[in-house]
């Protein structure tokens, strides 16, 4: 049972770094509303998992908040029309994803009237079951806004009766200021979301965690915390990247580590982002699905760095242009922060539910990586790894494709925070190697499963053939036995056996033949020849005698 | 337009190998200056010869291995190796000693094992051991400190000695050493403090008798004390700059201190105290500059502690009971040998790995 107070000691996670924060100037102006884009591209897939099932068609006019897809099975979350307009196409469009792939996307021609559908807020929560509320959150498309966009309802469903609900307002990654601004401006709404989350999870305690580099956000949240709710506490934690990582934050606040292959709920903890809490409050109290989010637009090539409420589906290019973006040669546009964000090849990709930052740095402020040099085993990576791994060892194993070694060295526990690559004096892109190795291990696993299935199929077929052969032999054996038995039965009943009779006849004939053959047939033939020769000789003698007689007769006459 | 694609993280601290090696060289400057002051210009020439030999050898090796020599030389690692070797050998050793040592360090110990990052042994120390056992005479001809000798050979004369083994007046190295100590007839009396103790004890003197020798001065040996203090200062700068972590110097000096204290209690007459062990010989250079070579050291924090403690212990044992007066190089090489085993058994427990408790 975890019990935290405002004075309970904070713990340190291993490693961590202090990269330049650079949250200003984006965090120093109120969150803006940019002009609506003329076209929105709402990807049906906002996160990993199967795409949601479509429920609109081309040419249809949609209103703001209208569902474009159904809550799917598994992790499928519906998406909604972020504003009113006409669906012009449902095609493959570049996804906002590190892969740079395309995916099914609903293209909406915005009519700039921003007409809402009928909104149906949940009025009396207490009358509804937990399941009904979770279903409602699912249909509202609420996803975790801090990280990978995991469906919020699913995360809550897996955790009931937990000890501590942690509301993550840490936002440890440099440049990103979306949660910072949200806490400053929407503290009440966030707390309302926390209350709902507390009810749904039956958490005994709610801890709001903020890094100490956000004094304004801390002040705003402290002011909003009402004295009468004693189960809510606010903890200010030291600024250290990546303290906002789920596992790291849990360790900082509770001193506990989530055991490998388990979830935070297994140790009585659940972590939700402040943005998610606010989205929950808006969904339940105002009936608004997740249509927009706060996006940090920053970097030295952006003339007016700011945070802004951006409708899901707005092209990144539109957001950047609205803030005065001027690309330089070899410009990088990063979705997310400088540590874990990914670059996108084109600005056509849309803002998604998880896009918390669009960073367009100049080459001066974030110098591109230099060529990789040899590892000098300095161990700097190991000093900063928040998961206590051995990054340099992993790098060698990854380069050698030693997947067993990688598993032994807990590659799966790498959260890809990039601290190791940040400090590496040889500028080895360590995270890149880990990601590649992870993908290869996944692929290998799939291959193994495939070959396992193939093996099972082959073995099953072999077994079937063997069985059939045996059955066939068995059948033959039985038939032979039956015949023998029948024969024996006939023999016993003294019946004439035609086969035996025929055999006997054949034998008799053969015996007769053999007996004939025993007679001296060859001598017989000799006699005949001798007789014939004798006959011929006799004839010849007669003819000679006759001739002599005639001669004699002639001499005589 | 298409944008530039790069893997995360997109930010880098930009403290590169080059930066680190340059800082190490800079941090050696106080120690080198102290050696220069106390032992003359010889060390300057040794550094020059070693440095140029190292650069040439490194570039040839890189070319032979189809690597870019220009890019490879820019990491400064060859220069660090050369500098560590140059400050370790007697300042007036003949030029071919340092050339052989440097070539061996770069070509055999470093590149034959796969180049930077792959060598098992500390190149400078392996080369030192090679020189020590191959050229014992040249490698033990140390000079007395200026505070005792009153003067050292000048800039040009020290170069002549290194190159030709004779000054312009025709004095040999040994004669110079003898003149410097005013003991012309006894040409090999002047040794390092650690040599002196070893020799004296072997002749049946007690430690306190040996320590009366003028080379020890008040504390730990004339000159040597200040050289060690200067390297300690440079080492602290490296610590402050986070180029090295406290584990290696801490464990090395700690273990050496512990062993020394135990030894002094057990046999105060024959085993020297902490002043000698810490501030004489190459202790501080070893603790902050040699043992901290990342390539040949253990990597995890616990591993570093074990590795350095092993060096500290070996230094003490070899100095006290071995055949050689100083023991840095042997201790470091022996510990280098143990690194793979140490690394294997000091792997930190990964986050959430339940085998280790929790």
PDB file of C-alpha atoms in Angstrom, chain A residues 20 22 247 251 257-260 330-334 338-339 341 343-345 347 366-368 370-378 382-383 387-390 392 408-410 418 421-427 431 435, chain B residues 1-18 20-21 71-72 74-75 116-119 245 247 294-301 304 339 343 346-355 358:
ATOM      1  CA  UNK A  20      19.198  22.882 -22.302  1.00  0.00           C
ATOM      2  CA  UNK A  22      14.588  26.042 -24.142  1.00  0.00           C
ATOM      3  CA  UNK A 247       8.441   4.398 -15.043  1.00  0.00           C
ATOM      4  CA  UNK A 251      10.281   5.807  -9.168  1.00  0.00           C
ATOM      5  CA  UNK A 257      10.197   0.208  -9.841  1.00  0.00           C
ATOM      6  CA  UNK A 258       7.614  -1.402 -12.064  1.00  0.00           C
ATOM      7  CA  UNK A 259       8.807  -5.007 -12.367  1.00  0.00           C
ATOM      8  CA  UNK A 260       9.749  -6.110 -15.866  1.00  0.00           C
ATOM      9  CA  UNK A 330      18.766  20.894 -44.845  1.00  0.00           C
ATOM     10  CA  UNK A 331      15.912  21.903 -42.578  1.00  0.00           C
ATOM     11  CA  UNK A 332      14.736  19.324 -40.057  1.00  0.00           C
ATOM     12  CA  UNK A 333      11.123  19.351 -38.939  1.00  0.00           C
ATOM     13  CA  UNK A 334      10.740  17.285 -35.785  1.00  0.00           C
ATOM     14  CA  UNK A 338      14.729  17.037 -29.620  1.00  0.00           C
ATOM     15  CA  UNK A 339      15.317  13.889 -27.581  1.00  0.00           C
ATOM     16  CA  UNK A 341      10.937  13.230 -31.601  1.00  0.00           C
ATOM     17  CA  UNK A 343      11.759  13.975 -38.369  1.00  0.00           C
ATOM     18  CA  UNK A 344       9.153  14.096 -41.116  1.00  0.00           C
ATOM     19  CA  UNK A 345      10.011  14.218 -44.828  1.00  0.00           C
ATOM     20  CA  UNK A 347       4.826  19.006 -44.232  1.00  0.00           C
ATOM     21  CA  UNK A 366      20.495  21.792 -32.767  1.00  0.00           C
ATOM     22  CA  UNK A 367      23.640  20.914 -34.621  1.00  0.00           C
ATOM     23  CA  UNK A 368      23.158  17.941 -36.938  1.00  0.00           C
ATOM     24  CA  UNK A 370      28.590  14.450 -36.934  1.00  0.00           C
ATOM     25  CA  UNK A 371      29.942  11.232 -38.305  1.00  0.00           C
ATOM     26  CA  UNK A 372      29.955   8.343 -35.880  1.00  0.00           C
ATOM     27  CA  UNK A 373      33.346   7.580 -34.346  1.00  0.00           C
ATOM     28  CA  UNK A 374      34.641   4.507 -32.543  1.00  0.00           C
ATOM     29  CA  UNK A 375      33.302   3.788 -29.065  1.00  0.00           C
ATOM     30  CA  UNK A 376      35.996   4.523 -26.504  1.00  0.00           C
ATOM     31  CA  UNK A 377      34.214   2.603 -23.731  1.00  0.00           C
ATOM     32  CA  UNK A 378      34.043   5.757 -21.646  1.00  0.00           C
ATOM     33  CA  UNK A 382      25.919   3.991 -18.696  1.00  0.00           C
ATOM     34  CA  UNK A 383      26.081   6.894 -16.264  1.00  0.00           C
ATOM     35  CA  UNK A 387      16.909   2.081 -17.000  1.00  0.00           C
ATOM     36  CA  UNK A 388      20.363   1.061 -15.664  1.00  0.00           C
ATOM     37  CA  UNK A 389      21.243  -0.676 -18.893  1.00  0.00           C
ATOM     38  CA  UNK A 390      24.685  -0.921 -20.500  1.00  0.00           C
ATOM     39  CA  UNK A 392      27.669   0.551 -25.062  1.00  0.00           C
ATOM     40  CA  UNK A 408      20.144 -10.889 -21.719  1.00  0.00           C
ATOM     41  CA  UNK A 409      21.126  -7.233 -21.521  1.00  0.00           C
ATOM     42  CA  UNK A 410      17.453  -6.193 -21.289  1.00  0.00           C
ATOM     43  CA  UNK A 418      18.154   9.158 -26.073  1.00  0.00           C
ATOM     44  CA  UNK A 421      23.262   9.167 -27.497  1.00  0.00           C
ATOM     45  CA  UNK A 422      23.076  12.712 -26.126  1.00  0.00           C
ATOM     46  CA  UNK A 423      26.230  12.274 -24.056  1.00  0.00           C
ATOM     47  CA  UNK A 424      28.141   9.886 -26.331  1.00  0.00           C
ATOM     48  CA  UNK A 425      31.491  11.544 -27.140  1.00  0.00           C
ATOM     49  CA  UNK A 426      31.753   9.472 -30.306  1.00  0.00           C
ATOM     50  CA  UNK A 427      28.280  10.610 -31.416  1.00  0.00           C
ATOM     51  CA  UNK A 431      18.996   4.730 -30.094  1.00  0.00           C
ATOM     52  CA  UNK A 435      15.410   0.550 -32.528  1.00  0.00           C
TER      53      UNK A 435
ATOM     54  CA  UNK B   1      10.275  20.376 -50.569  1.00  0.00           C
ATOM     55  CA  UNK B   2      11.698  17.403 -48.785  1.00  0.00           C
ATOM     56  CA  UNK B   3      13.099  17.804 -45.317  1.00  0.00           C
ATOM     57  CA  UNK B   4      16.160  16.337 -43.725  1.00  0.00           C
ATOM     58  CA  UNK B   5      15.677  13.004 -41.988  1.00  0.00           C
ATOM     59  CA  UNK B   6      17.713  12.085 -38.931  1.00  0.00           C
ATOM     60  CA  UNK B   7      17.309   9.586 -36.090  1.00  0.00           C
ATOM     61  CA  UNK B   8      16.564  10.860 -32.587  1.00  0.00           C
ATOM     62  CA  UNK B   9      17.922  12.331 -30.423  1.00  0.00           C
ATOM     63  CA  UNK B  10      18.414  15.487 -32.425  1.00  0.00           C
ATOM     64  CA  UNK B  11      20.291  17.195 -29.670  1.00  0.00           C
ATOM     65  CA  UNK B  12      23.800  16.356 -28.615  1.00  0.00           C
ATOM     66  CA  UNK B  13      25.941  17.602 -25.798  1.00  0.00           C
ATOM     67  CA  UNK B  14      28.824  17.873 -28.267  1.00  0.00           C
ATOM     68  CA  UNK B  15      31.460  16.857 -25.835  1.00  0.00           C
ATOM     69  CA  UNK B  16      33.301  14.708 -28.303  1.00  0.00           C
ATOM     70  CA  UNK B  17      36.268  12.411 -27.894  1.00  0.00           C
ATOM     71  CA  UNK B  18      38.375  15.248 -29.277  1.00  0.00           C
ATOM     72  CA  UNK B  20      37.811  15.086 -23.866  1.00  0.00           C
ATOM     73  CA  UNK B  21      41.312  14.272 -25.072  1.00  0.00           C
ATOM     74  CA  UNK B  71      39.957  12.331 -39.326  1.00  0.00           C
ATOM     75  CA  UNK B  72      41.506   9.695 -37.121  1.00  0.00           C
ATOM     76  CA  UNK B  74      41.839  14.573 -34.883  1.00  0.00           C
ATOM     77  CA  UNK B  75      40.671  12.633 -31.839  1.00  0.00           C
ATOM     78  CA  UNK B 116      40.961   3.338 -30.612  1.00  0.00           C
ATOM     79  CA  UNK B 117      38.414   1.763 -28.323  1.00  0.00           C
ATOM     80  CA  UNK B 118      39.598  -1.789 -28.891  1.00  0.00           C
ATOM     81  CA  UNK B 119      42.946  -2.013 -27.126  1.00  0.00           C
ATOM     82  CA  UNK B 245      34.441  10.233 -12.456  1.00  0.00           C
ATOM     83  CA  UNK B 247      35.430   6.259  -8.736  1.00  0.00           C
ATOM     84  CA  UNK B 294      38.342   4.729 -20.518  1.00  0.00           C
ATOM     85  CA  UNK B 295      39.242   2.205 -23.193  1.00  0.00           C
ATOM     86  CA  UNK B 296      41.198  -0.137 -20.974  1.00  0.00           C
ATOM     87  CA  UNK B 297      39.284   0.487 -17.719  1.00  0.00           C
ATOM     88  CA  UNK B 298      36.116  -1.187 -16.455  1.00  0.00           C
ATOM     89  CA  UNK B 299      32.937   0.641 -17.431  1.00  0.00           C
ATOM     90  CA  UNK B 300      30.306   0.372 -14.718  1.00  0.00           C
ATOM     91  CA  UNK B 301      30.634   2.391 -11.538  1.00  0.00           C
ATOM     92  CA  UNK B 304      35.532   1.054 -11.860  1.00  0.00           C
ATOM     93  CA  UNK B 339      38.598  -5.812 -16.973  1.00  0.00           C
ATOM     94  CA  UNK B 343      32.687  -5.970 -16.467  1.00  0.00           C
ATOM     95  CA  UNK B 346      29.408  -5.817 -12.251  1.00  0.00           C
ATOM     96  CA  UNK B 347      26.515  -5.373 -14.637  1.00  0.00           C
ATOM     97  CA  UNK B 348      24.011  -3.044 -13.029  1.00  0.00           C
ATOM     98  CA  UNK B 349      20.522  -4.360 -12.303  1.00  0.00           C
ATOM     99  CA  UNK B 350      18.247  -3.130 -15.065  1.00  0.00           C
ATOM    100  CA  UNK B 351      15.125  -1.153 -14.198  1.00  0.00           C
ATOM    101  CA  UNK B 352      12.360  -3.496 -13.130  1.00  0.00           C
ATOM    102  CA  UNK B 353      14.601  -6.559 -13.118  1.00  0.00           C
ATOM    103  CA  UNK B 354      13.122  -8.379 -10.148  1.00  0.00           C
ATOM    104  CA  UNK B 355      15.978 -10.820  -9.654  1.00  0.00           C
ATOM    105  CA  UNK B 358      12.738  -4.882  -5.067  1.00  0.00           C
TER     106      UNK B 358
END
